[in-house]
Amino acid sequence: MEDDLVRSVPTLELARYLGLWYEQGRLPLRFEDDEARDVTAEYSLAEDGTVTVDNRCLDRNGEPQRALGQGIPDPEHPGRLRVSFLPEKLRWLPFTRADYWVLRVDDDYRHALVGTPDHRYLWLLSREAQADPAAAESFLQTARDQGFDLEAWIRTPQSGAVVSF
């Protein structure tokens, strides 16, 4: 089975993972402009124990875009969330949540590799707008080792700005 190679981290300190991350790169997404820049993801803990996911970027025309989602942590696997970006009223529908697995995070929670068990989606995140090149390459090697094909990898342009609304 394909997801045999994909492994989430065995432990994740959610409190340390929360906060702002800059996307350094990704595999193409049907719901994100391939030319998007200044892509960020901010995670915060909601009162009900779910994780609020606030993704922002500038699209190819320089227009700000935002996607708000909700992640439900998997109590059996700390490095896994089930995430939905549907409007809140529709999140109860079955099959509307996607796997979001933290595949690697460094000891100081400065870099993270996130992917899906079917190898379709992958993100490299950093706490800084410009990730350390050696760290980024090491994390991408982890992706390759877990069976991800990086031929279509998109490097995300980052100015250091956080898109506001």
mmCIF file of C-alpha atoms in Angstrom:
data_model
loop_
_atom_site.group_PDB
_atom_site.id
_atom_site.type_symbol
_atom_site.label_atom_id
_atom_site.label_comp_id
_atom_site.label_asym_id
_atom_site.label_seq_id
_atom_site.Cartn_x
_atom_site.Cartn_y
_atom_site.Cartn_z
ATOM 1 C CA MET A 1 0.000 0.000 0.000
ATOM 2 C CA GLU A 2 1.291 3.469 -0.890
ATOM 3 C CA ASP A 3 1.059 4.999 2.580
ATOM 4 C CA ASP A 4 3.348 2.318 4.046
ATOM 5 C CA LEU A 5 6.298 4.587 3.212
ATOM 6 C CA VAL A 6 4.774 7.770 4.614
ATOM 7 C CA ARG A 7 5.368 8.144 8.326
ATOM 8 C CA SER A 8 4.182 10.922 10.566
ATOM 9 C CA VAL A 9 6.295 11.962 13.523
ATOM 10 C CA PRO A 10 5.646 9.712 16.535
ATOM 11 C CA THR A 11 5.409 12.689 18.881
ATOM 12 C CA LEU A 12 4.437 16.298 18.301
ATOM 13 C CA GLU A 13 4.317 19.058 20.869
ATOM 14 C CA LEU A 14 1.269 20.809 19.467
ATOM 15 C CA ALA A 15 1.834 23.915 21.589
ATOM 16 C CA ARG A 16 5.274 24.340 19.989
ATOM 17 C CA TYR A 17 3.938 23.622 16.490
ATOM 18 C CA LEU A 18 1.246 26.304 16.744
ATOM 19 C CA GLY A 19 2.002 29.762 15.381
ATOM 20 C CA LEU A 20 3.117 31.244 12.082
ATOM 21 C CA TRP A 21 4.925 29.262 9.380
ATOM 22 C CA TYR A 22 6.207 30.456 6.005
ATOM 23 C CA GLU A 23 5.723 28.047 3.125
ATOM 24 C CA GLN A 24 9.074 27.362 1.460
ATOM 25 C CA GLY A 25 7.695 25.095 -1.216
ATOM 26 C CA ARG A 26 4.954 22.640 -2.142
ATOM 27 C CA LEU A 27 3.790 20.124 -4.627
ATOM 28 C CA PRO A 28 1.132 21.595 -6.961
ATOM 29 C CA LEU A 29 -2.326 21.985 -5.449
ATOM 30 C CA ARG A 30 -5.522 22.292 -7.444
ATOM 31 C CA PHE A 31 -6.800 24.839 -4.916
ATOM 32 C CA GLU A 32 -3.704 27.053 -4.806
ATOM 33 C CA ASP A 33 -2.298 29.238 -7.563
ATOM 34 C CA ASP A 34 1.056 27.826 -8.750
ATOM 35 C CA GLU A 35 2.348 31.419 -8.760
ATOM 36 C CA ALA A 36 1.165 32.232 -5.222
ATOM 37 C CA ARG A 37 3.727 34.046 -3.114
ATOM 38 C CA ASP A 38 4.113 35.083 0.509
ATOM 39 C CA VAL A 39 2.220 31.938 1.502
ATOM 40 C CA THR A 40 1.829 31.499 5.243
ATOM 41 C CA ALA A 41 0.020 29.093 7.500
ATOM 42 C CA GLU A 42 -0.870 30.067 11.039
ATOM 43 C CA TYR A 43 -2.091 27.462 13.493
ATOM 44 C CA SER A 44 -3.896 28.274 16.719
ATOM 45 C CA LEU A 45 -5.704 26.192 19.306
ATOM 46 C CA ALA A 46 -9.470 26.686 19.502
ATOM 47 C CA GLU A 47 -11.384 26.398 22.768
ATOM 48 C CA ASP A 48 -12.849 23.039 21.697
ATOM 49 C CA GLY A 49 -9.381 21.500 21.249
ATOM 50 C CA THR A 50 -9.372 21.702 17.455
ATOM 51 C CA VAL A 51 -6.722 23.587 15.518
ATOM 52 C CA THR A 52 -7.639 26.671 13.511
ATOM 53 C CA VAL A 53 -5.702 26.799 10.239
ATOM 54 C CA ASP A 54 -5.342 30.240 8.641
ATOM 55 C CA ASN A 55 -3.656 30.058 5.232
ATOM 56 C CA ARG A 56 -2.858 33.306 3.410
ATOM 57 C CA CYS A 57 -1.085 34.292 0.218
ATOM 58 C CA LEU A 58 -0.924 36.698 -2.683
ATOM 59 C CA ASP A 59 -2.149 35.155 -5.926
ATOM 60 C CA ARG A 60 -0.534 35.629 -9.363
ATOM 61 C CA ASN A 61 -2.277 39.027 -9.668
ATOM 62 C CA GLY A 62 -1.074 40.233 -6.279
ATOM 63 C CA GLU A 63 -4.538 39.817 -4.752
ATOM 64 C CA PRO A 64 -4.710 38.565 -1.164
ATOM 65 C CA GLN A 65 -6.294 35.157 -0.668
ATOM 66 C CA ARG A 66 -7.283 33.429 2.537
ATOM 67 C CA ALA A 67 -8.491 29.951 3.464
ATOM 68 C CA LEU A 68 -9.675 29.245 7.009
ATOM 69 C CA GLY A 69 -9.857 25.657 8.121
ATOM 70 C CA GLN A 70 -10.222 23.414 11.101
ATOM 71 C CA GLY A 71 -7.943 20.555 12.055
ATOM 72 C CA ILE A 72 -8.875 17.731 14.375
ATOM 73 C CA PRO A 73 -5.877 16.110 16.070
ATOM 74 C CA ASP A 74 -5.671 12.309 15.961
ATOM 75 C CA PRO A 75 -5.329 11.167 19.591
ATOM 76 C CA GLU A 76 -3.690 7.896 18.472
ATOM 77 C CA HIS A 77 -1.103 9.633 16.246
ATOM 78 C CA PRO A 78 0.083 13.020 17.597
ATOM 79 C CA GLY A 79 1.617 14.092 14.260
ATOM 80 C CA ARG A 80 -1.638 13.769 12.333
ATOM 81 C CA LEU A 81 -4.586 16.085 11.800
ATOM 82 C CA ARG A 82 -7.787 15.738 9.774
ATOM 83 C CA VAL A 83 -8.341 19.158 8.166
ATOM 84 C CA SER A 84 -11.310 20.741 6.427
ATOM 85 C CA PHE A 85 -11.494 24.078 4.664
ATOM 86 C CA LEU A 86 -15.230 23.842 4.011
ATOM 87 C CA PRO A 87 -17.460 26.468 5.603
ATOM 88 C CA GLU A 88 -18.142 25.643 9.257
ATOM 89 C CA LYS A 89 -21.752 24.658 8.579
ATOM 90 C CA LEU A 90 -20.646 21.948 6.108
ATOM 91 C CA ARG A 91 -17.772 20.389 8.072
ATOM 92 C CA TRP A 92 -20.046 17.688 9.498
ATOM 93 C CA LEU A 93 -20.377 16.099 6.054
ATOM 94 C CA PRO A 94 -18.521 12.797 5.675
ATOM 95 C CA PHE A 95 -15.357 12.644 3.557
ATOM 96 C CA THR A 96 -14.757 16.394 3.756
ATOM 97 C CA ARG A 97 -11.566 16.222 5.806
ATOM 98 C CA ALA A 98 -8.103 15.595 4.422
ATOM 99 C CA ASP A 99 -5.081 13.993 6.025
ATOM 100 C CA TYR A 100 -2.425 16.436 7.190
ATOM 101 C CA TRP A 101 0.590 14.605 8.551
ATOM 102 C CA VAL A 102 3.670 16.208 10.076
ATOM 103 C CA LEU A 103 6.413 14.046 8.568
ATOM 104 C CA ARG A 104 9.347 15.777 10.213
ATOM 105 C CA VAL A 105 9.956 18.693 12.530
ATOM 106 C CA ASP A 106 13.332 19.734 13.874
ATOM 107 C CA ASP A 107 14.100 19.844 17.582
ATOM 108 C CA ASP A 108 13.575 23.584 17.877
ATOM 109 C CA TYR A 109 10.395 23.605 15.725
ATOM 110 C CA ARG A 110 11.957 25.924 13.118
ATOM 111 C CA HIS A 111 11.298 23.698 10.058
ATOM 112 C CA ALA A 112 8.520 21.240 9.313
ATOM 113 C CA LEU A 113 7.663 18.861 6.521
ATOM 114 C CA VAL A 114 3.968 18.134 6.069
ATOM 115 C CA GLY A 115 2.385 15.725 3.632
ATOM 116 C CA THR A 116 -0.434 13.360 2.874
ATOM 117 C CA PRO A 117 -0.213 9.576 3.034
ATOM 118 C CA ASP A 118 -1.163 9.254 -0.651
ATOM 119 C CA HIS A 119 1.938 11.285 -1.700
ATOM 120 C CA ARG A 120 -0.220 13.888 -3.501
ATOM 121 C CA TYR A 121 0.477 16.887 -1.289
ATOM 122 C CA LEU A 122 3.625 18.090 0.430
ATOM 123 C CA TRP A 123 4.702 21.334 2.068
ATOM 124 C CA LEU A 124 7.993 22.535 3.477
ATOM 125 C CA LEU A 125 7.461 25.125 6.203
ATOM 126 C CA SER A 126 9.822 27.380 8.116
ATOM 127 C CA ARG A 127 9.465 29.886 10.936
ATOM 128 C CA GLU A 128 11.573 32.300 8.876
ATOM 129 C CA ALA A 129 10.660 33.702 5.478
ATOM 130 C CA GLN A 130 13.901 32.265 4.093
ATOM 131 C CA ALA A 131 14.698 28.779 5.336
ATOM 132 C CA ASP A 132 18.236 27.650 5.887
ATOM 133 C CA PRO A 133 19.182 25.995 2.542
ATOM 134 C CA ALA A 134 20.919 23.013 4.166
ATOM 135 C CA ALA A 135 17.950 22.375 6.454
ATOM 136 C CA ALA A 136 15.534 22.698 3.533
ATOM 137 C CA GLU A 137 17.491 20.177 1.468
ATOM 138 C CA SER A 138 17.655 17.771 4.395
ATOM 139 C CA PHE A 139 13.879 17.968 4.849
ATOM 140 C CA LEU A 140 13.297 17.454 1.126
ATOM 141 C CA GLN A 141 15.511 14.374 1.293
ATOM 142 C CA THR A 142 13.201 13.069 4.022
ATOM 143 C CA ALA A 143 10.323 13.541 1.573
ATOM 144 C CA ARG A 144 12.175 11.617 -1.126
ATOM 145 C CA ASP A 145 12.988 8.869 1.378
ATOM 146 C CA GLN A 146 9.261 8.561 2.120
ATOM 147 C CA GLY A 147 8.433 8.149 -1.562
ATOM 148 C CA PHE A 148 7.480 11.674 -2.641
ATOM 149 C CA ASP A 149 8.251 12.633 -6.244
ATOM 150 C CA LEU A 150 9.593 16.201 -6.180
ATOM 151 C CA GLU A 151 9.876 16.709 -9.946
ATOM 152 C CA ALA A 152 6.967 19.211 -9.886
ATOM 153 C CA TRP A 153 8.194 20.960 -6.696
ATOM 154 C CA ILE A 154 7.250 24.648 -6.520
ATOM 155 C CA ARG A 155 9.556 26.934 -4.539
ATOM 156 C CA THR A 156 7.446 29.611 -2.872
ATOM 157 C CA PRO A 157 8.662 33.223 -3.271
ATOM 158 C CA GLN A 158 8.747 34.888 0.141
ATOM 159 C CA SER A 159 9.243 38.591 0.831
ATOM 160 C CA GLY A 160 8.840 38.181 4.579
ATOM 161 C CA ALA A 161 5.456 39.946 4.536
ATOM 162 C CA VAL A 162 2.373 38.376 6.058
ATOM 163 C CA VAL A 163 -0.741 38.970 3.974
ATOM 164 C CA SER A 164 -3.334 40.931 5.938
ATOM 165 C CA PHE A 165 -7.060 41.413 5.526
#
